[in-house]
Amino acid sequence: MASDMIINHQERAHALLKADADKILRLIKVQMDNLTMPQCPLYEEVLDTQMFGLSREIDFAVRLGLIEVSEGKVILAQLERELSILHEASLKK
Amino acid sequence: MASDMIINHQERAHALLKADADKILRLIKVQMDNLTMPQCPLYEEVLDTQMFGLSREIDFAVRLGLIEVSEGKVILAQLERELSILHEASLKK
């Protein structure tokens, strides 16, 4: 039971971080579809703020021993890849 | 053993958040002593960014069930109180 809870903390940390990364992707997608261009400083500021928030969460989870450094890097790299696909698609519109 | 590890995660989350709050306080103290005035936009931006980072960490710990919402509020409120004491002291110089 208690060791289930430990696994649960680790799995939950990973799931929360993935969900937060997905939230950033959705936010940026909505922003691209409706509001501003990628060239707009506001867009960059929102993205920077969100990426900073996520990287602080990841760093915190690593320091707690809930995820590996490499797992955190994978989450960030995947988000950056998806954002760059979005960005390129918006430039072709 | 396993339940020790759970308590350890909770205690460690709390200790990390307190340490991060203290780091912000030290950073702002150094900045006030050496670099810029509280009226400077750069000062406010650094402080805002740091407070945002800490609040994201606290929110993440709450969502993981590692700290209570009220504990997170106490950490932020204490930091704000200490910052405002620093700020007032710097105005009297």
mmCIF file of C-alpha atoms in Angstrom:
data_model
loop_
_atom_site.group_PDB
_atom_site.id
_atom_site.type_symbol
_atom_site.label_atom_id
_atom_site.label_comp_id
_atom_site.label_asym_id
_atom_site.label_seq_id
_atom_site.Cartn_x
_atom_site.Cartn_y
_atom_site.Cartn_z
ATOM 1 C CA MET A 1 0.000 0.000 0.000
ATOM 2 C CA ALA A 2 2.695 2.472 1.028
ATOM 3 C CA SER A 3 4.950 1.533 -1.889
ATOM 4 C CA ASP A 4 1.924 1.930 -4.192
ATOM 5 C CA MET A 5 1.789 5.500 -2.955
ATOM 6 C CA ILE A 6 5.430 6.101 -3.865
ATOM 7 C CA ILE A 7 4.933 4.769 -7.378
ATOM 8 C CA ASN A 8 1.787 6.856 -7.466
ATOM 9 C CA HIS A 9 3.755 10.035 -6.621
ATOM 10 C CA GLN A 10 6.241 9.324 -9.384
ATOM 11 C CA GLU A 11 3.607 8.416 -11.966
ATOM 12 C CA ARG A 12 1.496 11.361 -10.941
ATOM 13 C CA ALA A 13 4.441 13.774 -11.189
ATOM 14 C CA HIS A 14 5.125 12.524 -14.699
ATOM 15 C CA ALA A 15 1.460 12.732 -15.712
ATOM 16 C CA LEU A 16 1.103 16.264 -14.310
ATOM 17 C CA LEU A 17 4.186 17.485 -16.154
ATOM 18 C CA LYS A 18 3.003 15.954 -19.437
ATOM 19 C CA ALA A 19 -0.419 17.537 -18.903
ATOM 20 C CA ASP A 20 1.194 20.926 -18.254
ATOM 21 C CA ALA A 21 3.297 20.593 -21.408
ATOM 22 C CA ASP A 22 0.141 19.760 -23.390
ATOM 23 C CA LYS A 23 -1.599 22.778 -21.867
ATOM 24 C CA ILE A 24 1.186 25.045 -23.123
ATOM 25 C CA LEU A 25 0.884 23.537 -26.597
ATOM 26 C CA ARG A 26 -2.894 24.121 -26.614
ATOM 27 C CA LEU A 27 -2.471 27.665 -25.327
ATOM 28 C CA ILE A 28 0.030 28.493 -28.052
ATOM 29 C CA LYS A 29 -2.172 26.850 -30.691
ATOM 30 C CA VAL A 30 -5.187 28.931 -29.621
ATOM 31 C CA GLN A 31 -3.014 32.023 -29.615
ATOM 32 C CA MET A 32 -1.709 31.317 -33.109
ATOM 33 C CA ASP A 33 -5.171 30.521 -34.453
ATOM 34 C CA ASN A 34 -6.903 33.534 -32.976
ATOM 35 C CA LEU A 35 -4.783 36.266 -31.614
ATOM 36 C CA THR A 36 -1.277 37.038 -32.620
ATOM 37 C CA MET A 37 1.519 36.123 -34.956
ATOM 38 C CA PRO A 38 4.633 34.225 -33.865
ATOM 39 C CA GLN A 39 6.616 37.381 -34.640
ATOM 40 C CA CYS A 40 4.659 39.295 -32.004
ATOM 41 C CA PRO A 41 6.656 40.028 -28.831
ATOM 42 C CA LEU A 42 3.569 39.215 -26.723
ATOM 43 C CA TYR A 43 3.516 35.716 -28.192
ATOM 44 C CA GLU A 44 7.163 35.192 -27.303
ATOM 45 C CA GLU A 45 6.642 36.536 -23.817
ATOM 46 C CA VAL A 46 3.708 34.207 -23.116
ATOM 47 C CA LEU A 47 5.678 31.261 -24.451
ATOM 48 C CA ASP A 48 8.811 32.157 -22.458
ATOM 49 C CA THR A 49 6.794 32.536 -19.261
ATOM 50 C CA GLN A 50 5.042 29.210 -19.753
ATOM 51 C CA MET A 51 8.268 27.375 -20.622
ATOM 52 C CA PHE A 52 9.951 28.879 -17.573
ATOM 53 C CA GLY A 53 7.061 27.722 -15.351
ATOM 54 C CA LEU A 54 7.205 24.202 -16.757
ATOM 55 C CA SER A 55 10.980 23.982 -16.418
ATOM 56 C CA ARG A 56 10.700 25.054 -12.761
ATOM 57 C CA GLU A 57 8.138 22.300 -12.145
ATOM 58 C CA ILE A 58 10.376 19.746 -13.857
ATOM 59 C CA ASP A 59 13.411 20.891 -11.889
ATOM 60 C CA PHE A 60 11.402 20.624 -8.673
ATOM 61 C CA ALA A 61 10.241 17.079 -9.520
ATOM 62 C CA VAL A 62 13.852 16.085 -10.282
ATOM 63 C CA ARG A 63 15.097 17.522 -6.981
ATOM 64 C CA LEU A 64 12.354 15.557 -5.194
ATOM 65 C CA GLY A 65 13.542 12.382 -6.872
ATOM 66 C CA LEU A 66 10.167 11.887 -8.571
ATOM 67 C CA ILE A 67 11.465 11.940 -12.144
ATOM 68 C CA GLU A 68 14.863 11.444 -13.749
ATOM 69 C CA VAL A 69 16.734 14.391 -15.283
ATOM 70 C CA SER A 70 16.485 12.602 -18.641
ATOM 71 C CA GLU A 71 12.677 12.262 -18.359
ATOM 72 C CA GLY A 72 12.396 15.994 -17.767
ATOM 73 C CA LYS A 73 14.542 16.682 -20.829
ATOM 74 C CA VAL A 74 12.345 14.390 -22.946
ATOM 75 C CA ILE A 75 9.183 16.262 -21.888
ATOM 76 C CA LEU A 76 10.732 19.651 -22.739
ATOM 77 C CA ALA A 77 12.264 18.426 -26.020
ATOM 78 C CA GLN A 78 8.979 16.907 -27.157
ATOM 79 C CA LEU A 79 7.113 20.128 -26.378
ATOM 80 C CA GLU A 80 9.706 22.176 -28.265
ATOM 81 C CA ARG A 81 9.413 19.866 -31.270
ATOM 82 C CA GLU A 82 5.618 20.157 -31.300
ATOM 83 C CA LEU A 83 5.806 23.942 -30.913
ATOM 84 C CA SER A 84 8.202 24.219 -33.811
ATOM 85 C CA ILE A 85 5.836 22.145 -36.012
ATOM 86 C CA LEU A 86 3.006 24.504 -35.035
ATOM 87 C CA HIS A 87 5.199 27.515 -35.725
ATOM 88 C CA GLU A 88 6.190 26.282 -39.190
ATOM 89 C CA ALA A 89 2.582 25.455 -40.039
ATOM 90 C CA SER A 90 1.524 28.980 -39.097
ATOM 91 C CA LEU A 91 4.189 30.504 -41.334
ATOM 92 C CA LYS A 92 2.821 28.567 -44.326
ATOM 93 C CA LYS A 93 -0.723 29.891 -43.860
ATOM 94 C CA MET B 1 10.545 1.857 5.126
ATOM 95 C CA ALA B 2 8.195 2.663 2.294
ATOM 96 C CA SER B 3 6.065 4.928 4.467
ATOM 97 C CA ASP B 4 9.280 6.669 5.605
ATOM 98 C CA MET B 5 9.843 7.478 1.950
ATOM 99 C CA ILE B 6 6.399 9.046 1.654
ATOM 100 C CA ILE B 7 6.967 11.225 4.701
ATOM 101 C CA ASN B 8 10.361 11.993 3.236
ATOM 102 C CA HIS B 9 8.800 13.208 -0.043
ATOM 103 C CA GLN B 10 6.438 15.470 1.863
ATOM 104 C CA GLU B 11 9.111 16.828 4.188
ATOM 105 C CA ARG B 12 11.512 17.233 1.327
ATOM 106 C CA ALA B 13 8.942 19.093 -0.787
ATOM 107 C CA HIS B 14 8.343 21.479 2.093
ATOM 108 C CA ALA B 15 12.066 21.957 2.735
ATOM 109 C CA LEU B 16 12.788 22.596 -0.970
ATOM 110 C CA LEU B 17 10.023 25.184 -1.219
ATOM 111 C CA LYS B 18 11.227 26.978 1.909
ATOM 112 C CA ALA B 19 14.785 26.920 0.552
ATOM 113 C CA ASP B 20 13.593 28.368 -2.774
ATOM 114 C CA ALA B 21 11.692 31.118 -0.960
ATOM 115 C CA ASP B 22 14.835 31.936 1.047
ATOM 116 C CA LYS B 23 16.850 32.019 -2.177
ATOM 117 C CA ILE B 24 14.479 34.634 -3.619
ATOM 118 C CA LEU B 25 14.833 36.712 -0.467
ATOM 119 C CA ARG B 26 18.638 36.539 -0.666
ATOM 120 C CA LEU B 27 18.612 37.371 -4.367
ATOM 121 C CA ILE B 28 16.446 40.434 -3.788
ATOM 122 C CA LYS B 29 18.594 41.485 -0.833
ATOM 123 C CA VAL B 30 21.762 41.301 -2.937
ATOM 124 C CA GLN B 31 20.020 43.184 -5.714
ATOM 125 C CA MET B 32 18.900 45.939 -3.343
ATOM 126 C CA ASP B 33 22.309 46.201 -1.696
ATOM 127 C CA ASN B 34 24.313 46.321 -4.879
ATOM 128 C CA LEU B 35 22.473 46.899 -8.064
ATOM 129 C CA THR B 36 19.187 48.623 -8.433
ATOM 130 C CA MET B 37 16.467 50.455 -6.603
ATOM 131 C CA PRO B 38 13.061 48.907 -5.845
ATOM 132 C CA GLN B 39 11.570 51.480 -8.226
ATOM 133 C CA CYS B 40 13.546 50.002 -11.113
ATOM 134 C CA PRO B 41 11.448 47.979 -13.576
ATOM 135 C CA LEU B 42 14.240 45.386 -13.793
ATOM 136 C CA TYR B 43 13.950 44.785 -10.053
ATOM 137 C CA GLU B 44 10.213 44.236 -10.356
ATOM 138 C CA GLU B 45 10.650 41.939 -13.319
ATOM 139 C CA VAL B 46 13.197 39.747 -11.509
ATOM 140 C CA LEU B 47 10.948 39.592 -8.465
ATOM 141 C CA ASP B 48 7.829 38.798 -10.517
ATOM 142 C CA THR B 49 9.645 36.045 -12.402
ATOM 143 C CA GLN B 50 10.986 34.485 -9.224
ATOM 144 C CA MET B 51 7.618 34.678 -7.444
ATOM 145 C CA PHE B 52 5.932 33.115 -10.477
ATOM 146 C CA GLY B 53 8.476 30.264 -10.483
ATOM 147 C CA LEU B 54 7.970 29.613 -6.777
ATOM 148 C CA SER B 55 4.184 29.716 -7.050
ATOM 149 C CA ARG B 56 4.361 27.163 -9.891
ATOM 150 C CA GLU B 57 6.472 24.864 -7.712
ATOM 151 C CA ILE B 58 4.040 25.254 -4.806
ATOM 152 C CA ASP B 59 1.053 24.598 -7.052
ATOM 153 C CA PHE B 60 2.765 21.488 -8.421
ATOM 154 C CA ALA B 61 3.508 20.189 -4.878
ATOM 155 C CA VAL B 62 -0.134 20.782 -3.899
ATOM 156 C CA ARG B 63 -1.401 18.927 -6.969
ATOM 157 C CA LEU B 64 0.926 16.036 -6.092
ATOM 158 C CA GLY B 65 -0.563 15.927 -2.588
ATOM 159 C CA LEU B 66 2.834 16.655 -1.033
ATOM 160 C CA ILE B 67 1.822 19.852 0.752
ATOM 161 C CA GLU B 68 -1.504 21.397 1.780
ATOM 162 C CA VAL B 69 -2.850 24.465 -0.013
ATOM 163 C CA SER B 70 -2.599 26.313 3.314
ATOM 164 C CA GLU B 71 1.104 25.411 3.723
ATOM 165 C CA GLY B 72 1.826 26.834 0.293
ATOM 166 C CA LYS B 73 0.016 30.046 1.199
ATOM 167 C CA VAL B 74 2.025 30.338 4.423
ATOM 168 C CA ILE B 75 5.322 30.018 2.504
ATOM 169 C CA LEU B 76 4.302 32.726 0.008
ATOM 170 C CA ALA B 77 2.854 35.024 2.688
ATOM 171 C CA GLN B 78 5.998 34.760 4.808
ATOM 172 C CA LEU B 79 8.215 35.547 1.829
ATOM 173 C CA GLU B 80 6.049 38.549 0.924
ATOM 174 C CA ARG B 81 6.251 39.816 4.498
ATOM 175 C CA GLU B 82 10.039 39.510 4.547
ATOM 176 C CA LEU B 83 10.333 41.190 1.147
ATOM 177 C CA SER B 84 8.206 44.086 2.285
ATOM 178 C CA ILE B 85 10.417 44.550 5.383
ATOM 179 C CA LEU B 86 13.476 44.591 3.078
ATOM 180 C CA HIS B 87 11.759 47.042 0.766
ATOM 181 C CA GLU B 88 10.869 49.444 3.582
ATOM 182 C CA ALA B 89 14.391 49.248 5.005
ATOM 183 C CA SER B 90 15.836 50.149 1.597
ATOM 184 C CA LEU B 91 13.561 53.198 1.333
ATOM 185 C CA LYS B 92 14.844 54.527 4.670
ATOM 186 C CA LYS B 93 18.499 54.375 3.578
#
